[in-house]
Amino acid sequence: MRVKICGITQPQQSVAIASLGATALGFICVPSSPRYVTAGQIRDAVTPLPENIDKIGVFANSSIAEIYQTVIDSGLTGVQLHGDETPEFCDQVRQSLPQVEVLKALRVRSLEHLEQAVIYTKYINTLLLDAYHPQQLGGTGQTLDWQMLQKFRPSCPWLLAGGLTPENILEALSQLNPDGIDLSSGVELKPGDKDLDKVALLFEKLESREWKKGSGE
Ligand SMILES: O=C(O)c1ccccc1NCC(=O)[C@H](O)[C@H](O)COP(=O)(O)O
């Protein structure tokens, strides 16, 4: 399962979090976020990382030109569109950056809203479901209604986000079977400063689950 830790701002934390087991790291390219990092800061954080770690830039309502330039300047391998981007816009991003993974984040308000997911799947590589908050775009610590997602089976891989923590991750994964998970504030000391003890605890919990599955418990 993919594990994305999002909102990294410090190069030494990106290396430590990758060593603990993250398969993807997220960098916030939204200037209004307290976790915002420039393309230069992303470059410093991703340069020491192994090639197999996905390096995802999170954008919200940026232009194609801004996204393109940030990817080129930073070494990102994926682009997460976290604003009100249309399916057509997602397609344009994919065409301008064909080597880059395109993730569309949907901030889910209701079951009807979730149906939008179907419209996006042919224009993107991966969906990410996050909680809706009226004032904040992401990193809110709010959980989704997991029960509402139990029948969610999109035709592309999907990541579960929104208020996940080392404490609730096993409960979430007992109800849902996403292709990956995404955590930010649940493993933080303060916005942009990750708590490495919490990240380590997260991976301990995930390993205990693998072990239980393997032993047939
Ligand atoms: O994290 C931010 O500050 C942010 C700002 C603007 C757009 C998106 C943002 N984060 C996107 C993410 O992928 C977060 O990991 C996701 O919202 C989950 O956050 P959390 O509920 O804190 O785990």
Coordinates of N, CA and C and ligand atoms in Angstrom, one line a residue:
M1 N 0.8 -1.2 0.0 CA 0.0 0.0 0.0 C 0.9 1.3 0.0
R2 N 0.4 2.3 -0.8 CA 1.2 3.5 -0.8 C 1.0 4.3 0.5
V3 N 2.0 4.9 1.0 CA 1.9 5.8 2.2 C 2.5 7.1 1.9
K4 N 1.6 8.1 1.8 CA 2.1 9.5 1.4 C 2.1 10.3 2.7
I5 N 3.2 10.9 3.0 CA 3.2 11.9 4.1 C 3.4 13.3 3.5
C6 N 2.4 14.1 3.8 CA 2.3 15.4 3.1 C 2.6 16.6 3.9
G7 N 3.0 17.7 3.3 CA 3.3 18.9 4.0 C 4.7 19.0 4.6
I8 N 5.6 18.3 3.9 CA 7.0 18.3 4.3 C 7.6 19.7 4.0
T9 N 8.4 20.3 4.9 CA 9.0 21.6 4.7 C 10.5 21.5 4.9
Q10 N 11.0 20.4 5.6 CA 12.4 20.4 6.0 C 13.1 19.2 5.3
P11 N 14.3 19.5 4.6 CA 15.0 18.5 3.9 C 15.3 17.3 4.7
Q12 N 15.8 17.5 6.0 CA 16.2 16.4 6.8 C 15.0 15.5 7.2
Q13 N 13.9 16.1 7.3 CA 12.7 15.3 7.6 C 12.2 14.5 6.4
S14 N 12.5 15.0 5.2 CA 12.1 14.2 4.1 C 12.9 12.9 4.0
V15 N 14.2 13.0 4.3 CA 15.0 11.8 4.3 C 14.6 10.8 5.4
A16 N 14.4 11.4 6.6 CA 14.0 10.5 7.8 C 12.7 9.8 7.5
I17 N 11.7 10.5 6.9 CA 10.4 10.0 6.7 C 10.4 8.9 5.7
A18 N 11.2 9.1 4.6 CA 11.4 8.1 3.6 C 12.0 6.8 4.2
S19 N 13.0 7.0 5.1 CA 13.7 5.9 5.7 C 12.7 5.1 6.6
L20 N 11.8 5.8 7.2 CA 10.8 5.1 8.1 C 9.8 4.3 7.3
G21 N 9.7 4.5 6.0 CA 8.8 3.7 5.2 C 7.8 4.4 4.2
A22 N 7.8 5.7 4.2 CA 6.9 6.4 3.3 C 7.3 6.1 1.9
T23 N 6.3 5.9 1.0 CA 6.5 5.6 -0.4 C 6.4 6.9 -1.2
A24 N 5.7 7.9 -0.6 CA 5.5 9.2 -1.3 C 5.6 10.4 -0.3
L25 N 6.2 11.5 -0.7 CA 6.2 12.7 0.1 C 5.5 13.8 -0.6
G26 N 4.7 14.6 0.1 CA 4.0 15.7 -0.5 C 4.5 17.1 -0.1
F27 N 4.6 18.0 -1.1 CA 5.1 19.3 -0.8 C 4.0 20.3 -1.2
I28 N 3.7 21.2 -0.3 CA 2.6 22.1 -0.6 C 3.0 23.4 -1.4
C29 N 2.5 23.5 -2.6 CA 2.8 24.6 -3.5 C 1.7 25.6 -3.5
V30 N 1.0 25.7 -2.4 CA -0.2 26.7 -2.3 C 0.3 27.8 -1.4
P31 N 0.5 29.0 -1.9 CA 1.2 30.1 -1.1 C 0.4 30.4 0.2
S32 N -0.9 30.2 0.2 CA -1.6 30.6 1.5 C -1.5 29.6 2.6
S33 N -0.8 28.4 2.3 CA -0.7 27.4 3.3 C 0.5 27.7 4.3
P34 N 0.3 27.3 5.6 CA 1.5 27.4 6.5 C 2.5 26.4 6.1
R35 N 2.2 25.5 5.2 CA 3.2 24.4 4.9 C 3.8 24.7 3.5
Y36 N 3.6 25.9 3.0 CA 4.0 26.3 1.6 C 5.6 26.2 1.5
V37 N 6.0 25.6 0.4 CA 7.5 25.6 0.1 C 7.7 26.0 -1.4
T38 N 8.8 26.7 -1.6 CA 9.1 27.1 -3.0 C 9.7 25.9 -3.8
A39 N 9.8 26.1 -5.1 CA 10.4 25.1 -5.9 C 11.9 24.8 -5.5
G40 N 12.6 25.8 -5.0 CA 14.0 25.6 -4.6 C 14.0 24.8 -3.3
Q41 N 13.1 25.1 -2.4 CA 13.0 24.3 -1.1 C 12.7 22.8 -1.4
I42 N 11.8 22.7 -2.4 CA 11.4 21.3 -2.8 C 12.6 20.6 -3.3
R43 N 13.4 21.3 -4.2 CA 14.6 20.6 -4.8 C 15.5 20.2 -3.7
D44 N 15.7 21.0 -2.7 CA 16.7 20.7 -1.6 C 16.2 19.4 -0.9
A45 N 14.8 19.3 -0.7 CA 14.3 18.2 0.0 C 14.2 16.9 -0.8
V46 N 14.1 17.0 -2.1 CA 14.0 15.8 -2.9 C 15.3 15.2 -3.4
T47 N 16.3 16.1 -3.5 CA 17.6 15.7 -4.1 C 18.2 14.5 -3.4
P48 N 18.2 14.5 -2.0 CA 18.8 13.3 -1.4 C 17.9 12.1 -1.3
L49 N 16.7 12.1 -1.9 CA 15.8 11.0 -1.7 C 16.1 9.9 -2.8
P50 N 15.8 8.6 -2.4 CA 15.9 7.5 -3.4 C 14.9 7.7 -4.5
E51 N 15.3 7.2 -5.7 CA 14.5 7.4 -6.9 C 13.0 6.8 -6.7
N52 N 12.9 5.7 -5.9 CA 11.6 5.0 -5.8 C 10.6 5.8 -4.9
I53 N 11.0 6.9 -4.4 CA 10.1 7.6 -3.5 C 9.4 8.6 -4.5
D54 N 8.0 8.6 -4.4 CA 7.3 9.6 -5.2 C 7.3 11.0 -4.6
K55 N 7.5 12.0 -5.4 CA 7.7 13.4 -4.9 C 6.5 14.2 -5.5
I56 N 5.5 14.4 -4.6 CA 4.3 15.0 -5.1 C 4.1 16.5 -4.7
G57 N 3.9 17.3 -5.7 CA 3.6 18.7 -5.4 C 2.1 18.9 -5.4
V58 N 1.7 19.6 -4.3 CA 0.2 19.9 -4.1 C -0.1 21.3 -4.6
F59 N -1.0 21.4 -5.6 CA -1.4 22.7 -6.1 C -2.9 23.0 -6.0
A60 N -3.3 24.2 -5.9 CA -4.7 24.5 -5.9 C -5.0 25.7 -6.8
N61 N -5.7 25.4 -7.9 CA -6.1 26.5 -8.8 C -4.9 27.3 -9.4
S62 N -3.8 26.6 -9.5 CA -2.6 27.2 -10.2 C -2.8 27.1 -11.7
S63 N -2.0 27.9 -12.5 CA -2.1 27.8 -13.9 C -1.2 26.7 -14.4
I64 N -1.4 26.2 -15.6 CA -0.6 25.2 -16.2 C 0.9 25.6 -16.2
A65 N 1.1 26.9 -16.5 CA 2.5 27.4 -16.6 C 3.2 27.4 -15.3
E66 N 2.4 27.7 -14.2 CA 3.0 27.7 -12.9 C 3.4 26.2 -12.5
I67 N 2.4 25.3 -12.7 CA 2.6 23.9 -12.4 C 3.9 23.4 -13.1
Y68 N 3.9 23.6 -14.4 CA 4.9 23.1 -15.3 C 6.3 23.6 -14.8
Q69 N 6.4 24.9 -14.5 CA 7.7 25.5 -14.1 C 8.1 25.0 -12.8
T70 N 7.2 24.8 -11.8 CA 7.5 24.3 -10.5 C 8.1 22.8 -10.7
V71 N 7.4 22.0 -11.5 CA 7.9 20.6 -11.7 C 9.3 20.6 -12.3
I72 N 9.5 21.4 -13.3 CA 10.8 21.5 -13.9 C 11.9 21.9 -12.9
D73 N 11.6 23.0 -12.2 CA 12.6 23.5 -11.3 C 12.8 22.7 -10.0
S74 N 11.9 21.8 -9.7 CA 12.0 21.1 -8.3 C 12.4 19.7 -8.4
G75 N 12.0 19.0 -9.5 CA 12.3 17.6 -9.6 C 11.1 16.8 -9.1
L76 N 9.9 17.4 -9.0 CA 8.7 16.6 -8.6 C 8.4 15.5 -9.6
T77 N 7.8 14.4 -9.1 CA 7.4 13.3 -10.0 C 5.9 13.2 -10.1
G78 N 5.2 14.0 -9.3 CA 3.7 13.9 -9.4 C 3.1 15.3 -9.0
V79 N 1.9 15.5 -9.5 CA 1.2 16.8 -9.3 C -0.2 16.4 -8.7
Q80 N -0.5 16.9 -7.5 CA -1.8 16.7 -6.9 C -2.6 18.0 -7.0
L81 N -3.7 17.9 -7.7 CA -4.6 19.1 -7.9 C -5.6 19.2 -6.8
H82 N -5.5 20.1 -5.9 CA -6.3 20.1 -4.7 C -7.4 21.2 -4.7
G83 N -7.6 21.9 -5.8 CA -8.5 23.0 -5.8 C -9.8 22.6 -6.6
D84 N -10.2 23.6 -7.5 CA -11.5 23.4 -8.2 C -11.2 23.0 -9.7
E85 N -10.1 22.3 -9.9 CA -9.7 22.0 -11.3 C -10.7 21.1 -12.0
T86 N -11.0 21.4 -13.2 CA -11.9 20.6 -14.0 C -11.2 19.3 -14.5
P87 N -12.0 18.3 -15.0 CA -11.4 17.2 -15.7 C -10.5 17.6 -16.9
E88 N -11.0 18.6 -17.6 CA -10.3 19.1 -18.8 C -8.9 19.7 -18.4
F89 N -8.9 20.4 -17.3 CA -7.7 21.0 -16.8 C -6.7 19.9 -16.4
C90 N -7.2 18.8 -15.7 CA -6.4 17.7 -15.3 C -5.8 17.1 -16.6
D91 N -6.6 17.0 -17.7 CA -6.1 16.4 -18.9 C -5.0 17.3 -19.5
Q92 N -5.1 18.6 -19.4 CA -4.1 19.5 -19.9 C -2.8 19.3 -19.2
V93 N -2.9 19.2 -17.8 CA -1.7 19.0 -17.0 C -1.0 17.7 -17.5
R94 N -1.8 16.6 -17.7 CA -1.2 15.3 -18.1 C -0.5 15.5 -19.4
Q95 N -1.1 16.2 -20.3 CA -0.5 16.4 -21.7 C 0.7 17.2 -21.6
S96 N 0.8 18.3 -20.7 CA 2.0 19.1 -20.7 C 3.1 18.4 -19.9
L97 N 2.8 17.5 -19.0 CA 3.8 16.8 -18.2 C 3.5 15.3 -18.3
P98 N 3.8 14.7 -19.5 CA 3.4 13.2 -19.6 C 4.1 12.3 -18.7
Q99 N 5.3 12.6 -18.2 CA 6.0 11.7 -17.3 C 5.6 11.8 -15.9
V100 N 4.7 12.7 -15.6 CA 4.4 13.0 -14.2 C 3.0 12.4 -13.8
E101 N 3.0 11.8 -12.6 CA 1.7 11.3 -12.1 C 0.7 12.5 -11.8
V102 N -0.5 12.4 -12.3 CA -1.5 13.4 -12.0 C -2.5 12.8 -11.0
L103 N -2.6 13.5 -9.8 CA -3.6 13.1 -8.8 C -4.6 14.2 -8.7
K104 N -5.9 13.8 -8.6 CA -6.9 14.8 -8.4 C -7.5 14.6 -7.0
A105 N -7.4 15.6 -6.2 CA -8.0 15.5 -4.8 C -9.4 16.0 -4.9
L106 N -10.3 15.2 -4.3 CA -11.7 15.7 -4.2 C -12.0 15.9 -2.7
R107 N -12.5 17.0 -2.3 CA -12.9 17.3 -1.0 C -14.4 16.9 -0.8
V108 N -14.6 15.8 -0.3 CA -15.9 15.2 -0.4 C -16.9 15.7 0.7
R109 N -18.0 16.3 0.2 CA -19.0 16.8 1.0 C -20.2 15.9 1.3
S110 N -20.5 15.1 0.2 CA -21.7 14.2 0.3 C -21.5 13.1 -0.7
L111 N -22.4 12.1 -0.6 CA -22.4 11.0 -1.5 C -22.5 11.5 -3.0
E112 N -23.4 12.5 -3.2 CA -23.6 13.0 -4.6 C -22.3 13.6 -5.1
H113 N -21.6 14.3 -4.2 CA -20.3 14.9 -4.6 C -19.3 13.8 -5.0
L114 N -19.4 12.7 -4.3 CA -18.4 11.6 -4.6 C -18.6 11.1 -6.0
E115 N -19.8 11.2 -6.6 CA -20.1 10.7 -7.9 C -19.3 11.4 -9.0
Q116 N -18.8 12.6 -8.7 CA -17.9 13.4 -9.6 C -16.7 12.7 -9.9
A117 N -16.3 11.8 -8.9 CA -15.0 11.1 -9.1 C -15.0 10.4 -10.4
V118 N -16.1 9.8 -10.8 CA -16.2 9.0 -12.1 C -15.7 9.9 -13.3
I119 N -16.1 11.1 -13.3 CA -15.9 12.0 -14.4 C -14.4 12.2 -14.6
Y120 N -13.6 12.2 -13.4 CA -12.2 12.5 -13.5 C -11.3 11.3 -13.9
T121 N -11.8 10.1 -13.7 CA -10.9 9.0 -13.7 C -10.1 8.8 -15.0
K122 N -10.8 9.2 -16.1 CA -10.0 8.9 -17.4 C -9.0 10.0 -17.7
Y123 N -9.0 11.1 -16.9 CA -8.0 12.1 -17.2 C -6.8 12.2 -16.2
I124 N -6.9 11.3 -15.2 CA -5.9 11.4 -14.2 C -5.3 10.0 -13.9
N125 N -4.2 9.9 -13.1 CA -3.7 8.6 -12.7 C -4.3 8.1 -11.4
T126 N -4.5 9.0 -10.5 CA -4.9 8.6 -9.1 C -5.9 9.6 -8.5
L127 N -6.8 9.1 -7.8 CA -7.7 10.0 -7.0 C -7.3 10.1 -5.6
L128 N -7.5 11.2 -4.9 CA -7.3 11.3 -3.5 C -8.6 11.9 -2.9
L129 N -9.1 11.2 -1.9 CA -10.3 11.7 -1.2 C -10.0 12.3 0.1
D130 N -10.3 13.6 0.2 CA -10.0 14.4 1.4 C -11.3 14.9 2.0
A131 N -11.2 15.4 3.3 CA -12.4 15.9 3.9 C -12.7 17.3 3.5
Y132 N -14.0 17.7 3.5 CA -14.3 19.1 3.1 C -14.3 20.0 4.3
H133 N -13.7 21.1 4.2 CA -13.7 22.2 5.2 C -14.1 23.5 4.5
P134 N -15.0 24.3 5.1 CA -15.5 25.5 4.4 C -14.4 26.5 4.2
Q135 N -13.4 26.6 5.1 CA -12.4 27.6 5.0 C -11.0 27.1 4.5
Q136 N -10.7 25.9 4.8 CA -9.3 25.4 4.4 C -9.4 24.3 3.3
L137 N -8.4 24.4 2.5 CA -8.3 23.5 1.3 C -7.8 22.1 1.8
G138 N -6.9 22.1 2.7 CA -6.3 20.8 3.1 C -5.5 20.9 4.4
G139 N -5.0 19.7 4.8 CA -4.3 19.7 6.0 C -5.1 20.1 7.2
T140 N -6.4 19.7 7.2 CA -7.4 20.2 8.2 C -7.5 19.3 9.4
G141 N -7.1 18.0 9.3 CA -7.3 17.1 10.4 C -8.7 16.6 10.5
Q142 N -9.5 16.9 9.6 CA -10.9 16.4 9.6 C -11.0 15.1 8.9
T143 N -11.8 14.2 9.5 CA -12.0 12.9 8.8 C -13.2 12.9 7.9
L144 N -13.1 12.0 6.9 CA -14.3 11.7 6.1 C -15.2 10.8 6.8
D145 N -16.4 10.7 6.2 CA -17.4 9.7 6.7 C -17.0 8.4 6.0
W146 N -16.2 7.5 6.7 CA -15.7 6.3 6.1 C -16.8 5.4 5.7
Q147 N -17.9 5.4 6.4 CA -19.0 4.5 6.1 C -19.5 4.8 4.7
M148 N -19.5 6.1 4.4 CA -20.1 6.6 3.1 C -19.2 6.0 1.9
L149 N -17.9 5.8 2.2 CA -17.0 5.4 1.2 C -16.9 3.8 1.0
Q150 N -17.7 3.1 1.8 CA -17.5 1.7 1.7 C -17.8 1.0 0.4
K151 N -18.6 1.7 -0.5 CA -18.9 1.1 -1.8 C -18.1 1.8 -2.9
F152 N -17.2 2.6 -2.5 CA -16.4 3.4 -3.5 C -15.4 2.5 -4.2
R153 N -15.6 2.3 -5.5 CA -14.7 1.5 -6.2 C -14.3 2.2 -7.6
P154 N -13.5 3.2 -7.6 CA -13.2 3.9 -8.8 C -12.4 3.1 -9.8
S155 N -12.4 3.5 -11.0 CA -11.7 2.7 -12.0 C -10.2 3.0 -12.1
C156 N -9.7 3.9 -11.2 CA -8.3 4.2 -11.1 C -7.9 4.0 -9.6
P157 N -6.6 3.9 -9.3 CA -6.2 3.8 -7.9 C -6.6 5.0 -7.1
W158 N -6.9 4.8 -5.8 CA -7.2 6.0 -4.9 C -6.6 6.0 -3.6
L159 N -6.3 7.2 -3.1 CA -5.7 7.3 -1.7 C -6.8 7.9 -0.8
L160 N -6.8 7.4 0.4 CA -7.6 8.0 1.5 C -6.8 9.0 2.3
A161 N -7.4 10.2 2.4 CA -6.8 11.3 3.2 C -7.8 11.8 4.2
G162 N -7.4 12.8 5.0 CA -8.4 13.5 5.9 C -8.3 13.0 7.3
G163 N -7.6 13.6 8.1 CA -7.7 13.4 9.6 C -7.1 12.0 10.0
L164 N -6.3 11.4 9.2 CA -5.7 10.1 9.5 C -4.6 10.3 10.5
T165 N -4.5 9.4 11.5 CA -3.5 9.5 12.6 C -3.0 8.1 12.9
P166 N -1.9 8.0 13.6 CA -1.5 6.6 14.0 C -2.5 5.9 14.9
E167 N -3.4 6.7 15.5 CA -4.4 6.2 16.4 C -5.6 5.6 15.7
N168 N -6.0 6.3 14.6 CA -7.2 5.8 13.9 C -7.0 5.1 12.6
I169 N -5.7 4.9 12.2 CA -5.4 4.3 10.9 C -5.9 2.9 10.7
L170 N -5.8 2.1 11.8 CA -6.2 0.7 11.7 C -7.7 0.6 11.6
E171 N -8.4 1.5 12.3 CA -9.9 1.5 12.2 C -10.3 1.9 10.8
A172 N -9.6 2.9 10.2 CA -10.0 3.3 8.8 C -9.8 2.2 7.9
L173 N -8.6 1.5 8.0 CA -8.3 0.4 7.1 C -9.1 -0.9 7.3
S174 N -9.8 -0.9 8.5 CA -10.6 -2.1 8.7 C -12.0 -1.9 8.0
Q175 N -12.3 -0.6 7.6 CA -13.5 -0.3 7.0 C -13.3 -0.1 5.5
L176 N -12.2 0.3 5.1 CA -11.9 0.6 3.6 C -10.7 0.0 3.1
N177 N -10.6 -0.1 1.8 CA -9.5 -0.8 1.2 C -8.9 0.1 0.1
P178 N -8.3 1.3 0.5 CA -7.8 2.2 -0.5 C -6.4 1.6 -1.1
D179 N -6.0 2.2 -2.2 CA -4.6 1.8 -2.7 C -3.5 2.5 -1.9
G180 N -3.9 3.5 -1.2 CA -2.9 4.2 -0.3 C -3.5 5.1 0.6
I181 N -2.7 5.6 1.5 CA -3.2 6.6 2.5 C -2.3 7.8 2.5
D182 N -2.9 9.0 3.0 CA -2.2 10.2 3.0 C -2.4 10.9 4.3
L183 N -1.3 11.3 5.0 CA -1.4 11.9 6.3 C -0.6 13.2 6.3
S184 N -1.1 14.2 7.0 CA -0.4 15.4 7.2 C -0.4 15.8 8.7
S185 N -1.5 16.5 9.1 CA -1.5 17.1 10.5 C -1.5 16.0 11.6
G186 N -1.9 14.8 11.2 CA -2.0 13.7 12.2 C -0.6 13.2 12.6
V187 N 0.4 13.6 11.9 CA 1.8 13.2 12.2 C 2.7 14.5 12.3
E188 N 2.1 15.6 12.9 CA 2.8 16.8 13.0 C 2.9 17.3 14.4
L189 N 4.0 18.1 14.7 CA 4.1 18.9 15.9 C 3.4 20.2 15.7
K190 N 3.7 20.8 14.6 CA 3.0 22.1 14.2 C 3.0 22.1 12.6
P191 N 2.2 22.9 12.0 CA 2.1 22.9 10.5 C 3.5 22.9 9.9
G192 N 3.8 21.9 9.1 CA 5.1 21.8 8.4 C 6.2 21.2 9.1
D193 N 6.0 20.9 10.4 CA 7.1 20.3 11.3 C 6.5 18.9 11.7
K194 N 7.1 17.9 11.0 CA 6.6 16.5 11.3 C 7.1 16.0 12.6
D195 N 6.3 15.2 13.2 CA 6.7 14.5 14.5 C 7.2 13.1 14.1
L196 N 8.5 12.9 14.1 CA 9.0 11.7 13.6 C 8.6 10.5 14.5
D197 N 8.4 10.7 15.7 CA 7.9 9.6 16.6 C 6.5 9.2 16.2
K198 N 5.7 10.1 15.8 CA 4.3 9.8 15.3 C 4.4 9.1 14.0
V199 N 5.3 9.5 13.1 CA 5.5 8.8 11.8 C 6.0 7.4 12.1
A200 N 6.9 7.2 13.0 CA 7.4 5.8 13.3 C 6.2 5.0 13.8
L201 N 5.4 5.6 14.7 CA 4.3 4.8 15.3 C 3.3 4.4 14.2
L202 N 3.1 5.3 13.2 CA 2.2 5.0 12.1 C 2.7 3.7 11.4
F203 N 4.0 3.7 11.1 CA 4.5 2.5 10.4 C 4.5 1.2 11.2
E204 N 4.7 1.4 12.6 CA 4.5 0.2 13.4 C 3.1 -0.3 13.4
K205 N 2.1 0.6 13.4 CA 0.7 0.1 13.3 C 0.5 -0.6 11.9
L206 N 1.0 0.0 10.9 CA 0.8 -0.6 9.6 C 1.4 -2.0 9.5
E207 N 2.6 -2.1 10.1 CA 3.3 -3.4 10.1 C 2.5 -4.4 10.9
S208 N 2.0 -4.0 12.0 CA 1.2 -4.9 12.8 C 0.0 -5.5 12.0
R209 N -0.5 -4.6 11.2 CA -1.7 -5.0 10.4 C -1.2 -6.1 9.3
E210 N -0.1 -5.8 8.7 CA 0.5 -6.7 7.7 C 0.7 -8.1 8.3
W211 N 1.3 -8.0 9.6 CA 1.6 -9.2 10.3 C 0.4 -10.1 10.6
K212 N -0.7 -9.3 11.0 CA -2.0 -10.0 11.3 C -2.5 -10.7 10.1
K213 N -2.5 -9.9 9.0 CA -3.0 -10.5 7.7 C -2.3 -11.7 7.3
G214 N -0.9 -11.6 7.4 CA 0.0 -12.8 7.1 C -0.3 -14.0 7.9
S215 N -0.6 -13.8 9.2 CA -0.8 -14.9 10.1 C -2.2 -15.4 10.1
G216 N -3.1 -14.8 9.3 CA -4.5 -15.2 9.1 C -5.4 -14.8 10.3
E217 N -4.9 -14.0 11.2 CA -5.7 -13.5 12.3 C -6.9 -12.7 11.9
Ligands
LIG1 O1 -1.7 20.8 3.9 C1 -2.0 21.9 3.5 O2 -1.6 22.9 4.1 C2 -2.7 22.1 2.2 C3 -3.0 23.4 1.8 C4 -3.7 23.6 0.6 C5 -4.1 22.5 -0.2 C6 -3.8 21.2 0.2 C7 -3.1 21.0 1.4 N1 -2.9 19.7 1.9 C8 -3.2 18.5 1.1 C9 -2.9 17.2 1.6 O3 -2.7 16.3 0.7 C10 -3.1 16.8 3.0 O4 -2.2 15.7 3.3 C11 -4.6 16.3 3.2 O5 -5.4 17.5 3.1 C12 -4.8 15.6 4.5 O6 -4.5 16.5 5.6 P1 -4.8 16.0 7.1 O7 -6.2 16.0 7.3 O8 -4.1 17.0 8.0 O9 -4.1 14.7 7.3

